[in-house]
Short mmCIF file of C-alpha atoms in Angstrom, two decimals:
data_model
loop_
_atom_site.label_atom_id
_atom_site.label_comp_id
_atom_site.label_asym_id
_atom_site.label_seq_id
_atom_site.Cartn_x
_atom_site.Cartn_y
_atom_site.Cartn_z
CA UNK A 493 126.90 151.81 26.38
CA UNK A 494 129.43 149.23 25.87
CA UNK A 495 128.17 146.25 24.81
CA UNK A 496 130.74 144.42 26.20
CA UNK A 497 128.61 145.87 29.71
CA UNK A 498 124.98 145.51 28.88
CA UNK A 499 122.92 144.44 31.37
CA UNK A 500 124.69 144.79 34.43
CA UNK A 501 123.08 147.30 37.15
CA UNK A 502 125.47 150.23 38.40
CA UNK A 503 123.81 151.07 41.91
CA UNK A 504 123.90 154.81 43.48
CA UNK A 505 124.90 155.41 46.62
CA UNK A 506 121.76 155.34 48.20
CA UNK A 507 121.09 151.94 46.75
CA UNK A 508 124.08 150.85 48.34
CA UNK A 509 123.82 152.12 51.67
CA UNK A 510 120.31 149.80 51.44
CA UNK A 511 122.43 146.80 49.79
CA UNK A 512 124.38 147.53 53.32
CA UNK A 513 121.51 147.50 55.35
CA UNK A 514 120.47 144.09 53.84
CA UNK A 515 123.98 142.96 53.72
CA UNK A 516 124.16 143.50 57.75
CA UNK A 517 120.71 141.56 58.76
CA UNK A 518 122.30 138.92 56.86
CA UNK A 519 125.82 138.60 58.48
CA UNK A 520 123.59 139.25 62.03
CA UNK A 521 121.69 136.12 60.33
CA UNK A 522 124.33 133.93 60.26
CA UNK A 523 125.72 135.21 63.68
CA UNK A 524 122.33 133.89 64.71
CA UNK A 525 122.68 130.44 63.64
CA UNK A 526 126.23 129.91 64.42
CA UNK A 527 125.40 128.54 68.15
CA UNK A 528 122.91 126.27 67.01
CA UNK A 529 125.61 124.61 64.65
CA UNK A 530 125.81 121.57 67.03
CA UNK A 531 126.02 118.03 66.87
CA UNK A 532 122.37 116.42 67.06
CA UNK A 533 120.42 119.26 65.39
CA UNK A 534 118.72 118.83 62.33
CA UNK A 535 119.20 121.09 59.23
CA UNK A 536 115.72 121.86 59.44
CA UNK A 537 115.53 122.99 63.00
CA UNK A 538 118.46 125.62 61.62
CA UNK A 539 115.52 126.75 58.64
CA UNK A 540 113.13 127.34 60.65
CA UNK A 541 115.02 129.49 63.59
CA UNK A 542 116.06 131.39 60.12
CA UNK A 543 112.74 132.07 58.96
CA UNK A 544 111.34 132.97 62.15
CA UNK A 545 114.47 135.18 62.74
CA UNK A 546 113.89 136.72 59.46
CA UNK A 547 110.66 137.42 60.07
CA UNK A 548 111.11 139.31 63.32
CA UNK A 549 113.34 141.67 61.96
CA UNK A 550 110.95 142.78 58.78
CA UNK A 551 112.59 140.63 56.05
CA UNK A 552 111.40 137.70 53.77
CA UNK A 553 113.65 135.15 52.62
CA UNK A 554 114.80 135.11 49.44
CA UNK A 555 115.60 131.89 48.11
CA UNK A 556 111.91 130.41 49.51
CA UNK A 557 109.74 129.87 46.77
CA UNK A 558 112.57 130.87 44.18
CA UNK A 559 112.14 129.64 41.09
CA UNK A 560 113.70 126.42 40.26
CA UNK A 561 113.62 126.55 36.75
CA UNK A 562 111.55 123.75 34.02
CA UNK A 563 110.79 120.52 35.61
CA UNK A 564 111.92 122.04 38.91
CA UNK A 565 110.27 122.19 42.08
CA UNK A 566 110.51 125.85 43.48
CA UNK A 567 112.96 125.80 46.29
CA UNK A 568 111.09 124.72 49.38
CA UNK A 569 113.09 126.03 52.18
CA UNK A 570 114.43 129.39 53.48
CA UNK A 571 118.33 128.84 53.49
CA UNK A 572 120.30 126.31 51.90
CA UNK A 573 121.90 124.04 54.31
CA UNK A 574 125.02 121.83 52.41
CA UNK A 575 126.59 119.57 53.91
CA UNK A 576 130.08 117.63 53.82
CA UNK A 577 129.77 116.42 50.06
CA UNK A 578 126.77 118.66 49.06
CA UNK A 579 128.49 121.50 47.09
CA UNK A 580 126.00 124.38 47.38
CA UNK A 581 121.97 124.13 47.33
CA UNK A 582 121.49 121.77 49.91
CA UNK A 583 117.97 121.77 50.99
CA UNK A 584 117.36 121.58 54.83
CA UNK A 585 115.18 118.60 56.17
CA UNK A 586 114.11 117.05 59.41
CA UNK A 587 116.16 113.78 58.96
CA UNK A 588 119.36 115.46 58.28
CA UNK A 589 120.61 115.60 61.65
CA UNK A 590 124.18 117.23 62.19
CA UNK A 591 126.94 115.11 63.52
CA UNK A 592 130.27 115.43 64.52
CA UNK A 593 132.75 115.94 62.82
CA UNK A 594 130.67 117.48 59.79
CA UNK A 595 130.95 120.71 58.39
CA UNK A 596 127.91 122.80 56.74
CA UNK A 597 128.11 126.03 54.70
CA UNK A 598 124.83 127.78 55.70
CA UNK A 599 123.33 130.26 52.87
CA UNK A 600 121.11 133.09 53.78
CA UNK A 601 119.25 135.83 51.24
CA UNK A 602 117.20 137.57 53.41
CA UNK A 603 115.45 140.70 51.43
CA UNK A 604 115.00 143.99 53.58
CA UNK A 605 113.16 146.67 51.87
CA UNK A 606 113.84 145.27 48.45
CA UNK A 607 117.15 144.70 48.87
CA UNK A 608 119.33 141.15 48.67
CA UNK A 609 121.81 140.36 51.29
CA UNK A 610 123.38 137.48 50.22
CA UNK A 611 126.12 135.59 52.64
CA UNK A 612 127.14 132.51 53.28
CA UNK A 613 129.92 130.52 55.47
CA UNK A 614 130.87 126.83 56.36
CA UNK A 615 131.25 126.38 60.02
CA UNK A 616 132.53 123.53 61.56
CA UNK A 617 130.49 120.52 63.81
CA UNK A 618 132.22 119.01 66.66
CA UNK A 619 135.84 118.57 65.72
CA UNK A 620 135.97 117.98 62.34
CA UNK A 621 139.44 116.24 60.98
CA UNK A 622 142.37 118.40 60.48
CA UNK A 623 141.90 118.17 56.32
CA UNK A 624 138.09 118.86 56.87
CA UNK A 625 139.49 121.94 58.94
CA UNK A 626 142.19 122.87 56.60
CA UNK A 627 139.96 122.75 53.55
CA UNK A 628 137.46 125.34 55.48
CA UNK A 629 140.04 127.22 56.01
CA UNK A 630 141.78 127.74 52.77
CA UNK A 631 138.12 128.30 50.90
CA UNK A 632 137.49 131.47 53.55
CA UNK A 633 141.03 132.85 52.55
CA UNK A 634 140.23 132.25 48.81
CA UNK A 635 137.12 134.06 49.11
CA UNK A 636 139.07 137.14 50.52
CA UNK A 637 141.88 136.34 48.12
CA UNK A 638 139.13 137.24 45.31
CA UNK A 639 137.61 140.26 47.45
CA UNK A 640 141.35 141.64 47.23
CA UNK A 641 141.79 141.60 43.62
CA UNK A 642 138.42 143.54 43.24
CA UNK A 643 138.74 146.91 42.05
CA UNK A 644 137.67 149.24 39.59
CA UNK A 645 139.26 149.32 35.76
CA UNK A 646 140.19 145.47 36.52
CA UNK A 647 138.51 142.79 35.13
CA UNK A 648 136.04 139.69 36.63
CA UNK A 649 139.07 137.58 35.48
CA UNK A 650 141.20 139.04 38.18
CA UNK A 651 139.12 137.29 40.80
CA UNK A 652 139.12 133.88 39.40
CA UNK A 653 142.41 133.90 38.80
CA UNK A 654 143.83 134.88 42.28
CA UNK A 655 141.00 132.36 43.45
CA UNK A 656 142.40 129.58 41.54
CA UNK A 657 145.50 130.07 42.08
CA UNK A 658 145.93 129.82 45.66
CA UNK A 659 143.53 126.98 46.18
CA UNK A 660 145.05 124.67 43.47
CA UNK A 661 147.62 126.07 45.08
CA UNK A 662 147.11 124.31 48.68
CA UNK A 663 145.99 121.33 46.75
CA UNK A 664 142.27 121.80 46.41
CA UNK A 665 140.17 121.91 43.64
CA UNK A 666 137.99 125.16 42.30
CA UNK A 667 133.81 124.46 41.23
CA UNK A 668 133.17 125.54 37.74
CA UNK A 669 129.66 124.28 37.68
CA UNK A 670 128.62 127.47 39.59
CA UNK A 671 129.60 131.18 40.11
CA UNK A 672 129.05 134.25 41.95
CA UNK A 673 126.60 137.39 40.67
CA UNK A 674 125.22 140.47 40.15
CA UNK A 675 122.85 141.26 43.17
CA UNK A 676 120.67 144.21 44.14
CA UNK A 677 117.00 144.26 43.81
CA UNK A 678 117.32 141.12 41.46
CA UNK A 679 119.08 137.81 43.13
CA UNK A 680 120.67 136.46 40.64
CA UNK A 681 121.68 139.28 37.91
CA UNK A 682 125.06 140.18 35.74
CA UNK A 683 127.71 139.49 35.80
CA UNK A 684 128.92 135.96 36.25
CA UNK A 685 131.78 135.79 38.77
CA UNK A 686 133.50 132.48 38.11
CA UNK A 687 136.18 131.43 40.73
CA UNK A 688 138.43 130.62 37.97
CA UNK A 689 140.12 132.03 35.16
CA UNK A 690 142.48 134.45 33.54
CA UNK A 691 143.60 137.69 34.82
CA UNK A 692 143.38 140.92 32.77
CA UNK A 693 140.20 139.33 30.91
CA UNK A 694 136.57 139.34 31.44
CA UNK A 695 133.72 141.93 32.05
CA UNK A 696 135.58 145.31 33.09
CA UNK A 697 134.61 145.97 37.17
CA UNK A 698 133.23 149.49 37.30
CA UNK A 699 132.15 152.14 40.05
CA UNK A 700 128.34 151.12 41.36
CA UNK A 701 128.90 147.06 40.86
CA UNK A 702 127.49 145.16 43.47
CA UNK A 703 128.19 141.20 43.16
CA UNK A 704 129.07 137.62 45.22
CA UNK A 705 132.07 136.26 45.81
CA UNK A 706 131.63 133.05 46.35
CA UNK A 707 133.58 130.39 46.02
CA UNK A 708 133.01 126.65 46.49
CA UNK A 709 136.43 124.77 47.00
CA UNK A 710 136.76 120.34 46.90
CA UNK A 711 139.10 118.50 48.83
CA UNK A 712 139.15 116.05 45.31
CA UNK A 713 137.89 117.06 42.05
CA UNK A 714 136.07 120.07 40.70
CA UNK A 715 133.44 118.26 39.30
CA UNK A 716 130.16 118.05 40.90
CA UNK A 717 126.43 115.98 39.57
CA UNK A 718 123.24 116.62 40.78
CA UNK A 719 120.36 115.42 42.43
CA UNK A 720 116.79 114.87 41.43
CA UNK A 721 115.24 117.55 42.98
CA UNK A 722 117.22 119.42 40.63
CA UNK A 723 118.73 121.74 43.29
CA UNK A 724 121.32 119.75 45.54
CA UNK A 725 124.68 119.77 44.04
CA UNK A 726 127.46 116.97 45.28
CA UNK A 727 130.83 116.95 44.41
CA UNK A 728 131.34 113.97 41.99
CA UNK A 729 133.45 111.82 43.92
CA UNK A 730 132.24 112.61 47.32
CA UNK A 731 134.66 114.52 48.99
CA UNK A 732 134.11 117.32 51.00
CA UNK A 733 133.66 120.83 49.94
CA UNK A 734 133.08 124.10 51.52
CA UNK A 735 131.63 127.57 50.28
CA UNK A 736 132.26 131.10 52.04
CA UNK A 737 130.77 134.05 50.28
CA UNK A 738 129.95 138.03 50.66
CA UNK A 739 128.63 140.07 48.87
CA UNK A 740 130.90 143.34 47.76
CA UNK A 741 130.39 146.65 46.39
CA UNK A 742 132.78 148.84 44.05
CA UNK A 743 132.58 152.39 45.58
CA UNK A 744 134.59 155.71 44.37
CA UNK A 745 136.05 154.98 47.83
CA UNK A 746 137.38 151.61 47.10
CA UNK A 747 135.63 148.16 47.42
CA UNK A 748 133.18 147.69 50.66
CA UNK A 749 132.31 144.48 52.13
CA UNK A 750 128.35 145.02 52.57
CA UNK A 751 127.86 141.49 54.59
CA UNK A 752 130.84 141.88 56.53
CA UNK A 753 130.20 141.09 60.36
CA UNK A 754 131.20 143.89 63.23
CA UNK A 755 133.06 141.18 65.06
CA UNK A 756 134.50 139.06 61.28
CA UNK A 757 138.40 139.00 61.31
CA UNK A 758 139.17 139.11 57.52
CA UNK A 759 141.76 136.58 56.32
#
């Protein structure tokens, strides 16, 4: 094997068609949620409709319990709720209460029959401002931006580089701090997607590669610190961001979006 390739999982078909099945419950997951996405409900309130949700349709929920690493608290919730300044890992709570005007990417993992489907997407509270609209937006067209330069014989360099491009591109900054990944039976598994970079170089995207997309976009600078619980990430000067992400697979047919939803217009 090339060692330029080791470690990364190429899944058969049949794995995929179960990476779709996952993929699915979770864009149904988020469909879900979206009408609770109101002003005066609290980020925990969203968890717990997840979990229970989850639950009924024969799933556990991945990122509960995951493993947060030395010195870290596992992560205590079922999805990750981040809002306005929190970049990605936000953790939901009962005196984080949504108001208008806000937006908050929701994150959802649920695992069906040992499979990840991994989605997430910011939506919108109330009526956010036009920049807080715009920079949604532009971050769900980057995300497809990155789908579309998936294919295989390219490179993971590709994607970060038509990501970056257009969002610097409308004035927004890219995250480096954190990138998308491998995922099939393991959450969090090679390769590293970053939403940055240079075409033409990178890990070579082959037939049976299942990965994120996922990329987290600032209204102000790319850089991001972190909390002490170790998992909440905020962009550094305390702009807004937003995340969209799905979770794709390289087929002999061409590239599949497994957490695509039936009714999702692609940008």
């Amino acid at each position: 094997m090339d060692a330029a390739f080791k470690g990364i999982t190429l899944l058969s078909q049949r794995e995929i068609d179960q990476m779709r099945k996952a993929g699915q419950l979770a864009a149904r997951l988020l469909d879900h949620l979206a009408p609770l996405v109101q002003p005066g409900v609290s980020t925990l309130t969203l968890n717990d409709e997840a979990e229970r949700w989850t639950q009924a349709h024969g799933a556990i929920s991945a990122p509960l319990g995951y493993a947060g690493g030395q010195g870290v608290q596992d992560f205590p919730k079922s999805i990750c709720t981040s809002v306005n300044e929190v970049v990605c890992h936000g953790i939901p709570n009962a005196d984080q209460i949504l108001q208008d005007g806000d937006i908050i990417n929701i994150d959802v993992t649920p695992i069906l029959n040992g499979y990840h489907g991994d989605t997430s997407r910011t939506f919108l509270v109330g009526s956010p401002t036009p920049e807080a609209r715009r920079l949604v937006e532009v971050t769900e067209r980057a995300m497809y931006i990155g789908i579309k330069a998936v294919k295989a014989g390219g490179r993971v360099g590709d994607i970060g580089a038509a990501i970056q491009a257009y969002a610097e591109g409308e004035g927004f900054s890219v995250v480096r701090d954190f990138v998308g990944h491998g995922v099939h039976r393991t959450f969090h598994a090679e390769p590293q997607i970053p939403h940055y970079g240079t075409a033409g170089k990178g890990k070579k995207l082959r037939t049976g590669m299942v990965f994120t997309i996922e990329p987290m976009i600032n209204l102000g600078t790319h850089e991001v610190e972190m909390l002490d619980d170790g998992w909440t990430a905020l962009t550094k000067d305390r702009q807004l961001s937003a995340q969209f992400e799905h979770t794709v697979a390289i087929t002999k047919s061409g590239v599949e979006i497994l957490t695509l939803a039936p009714a999702a217009v692609v940008a």
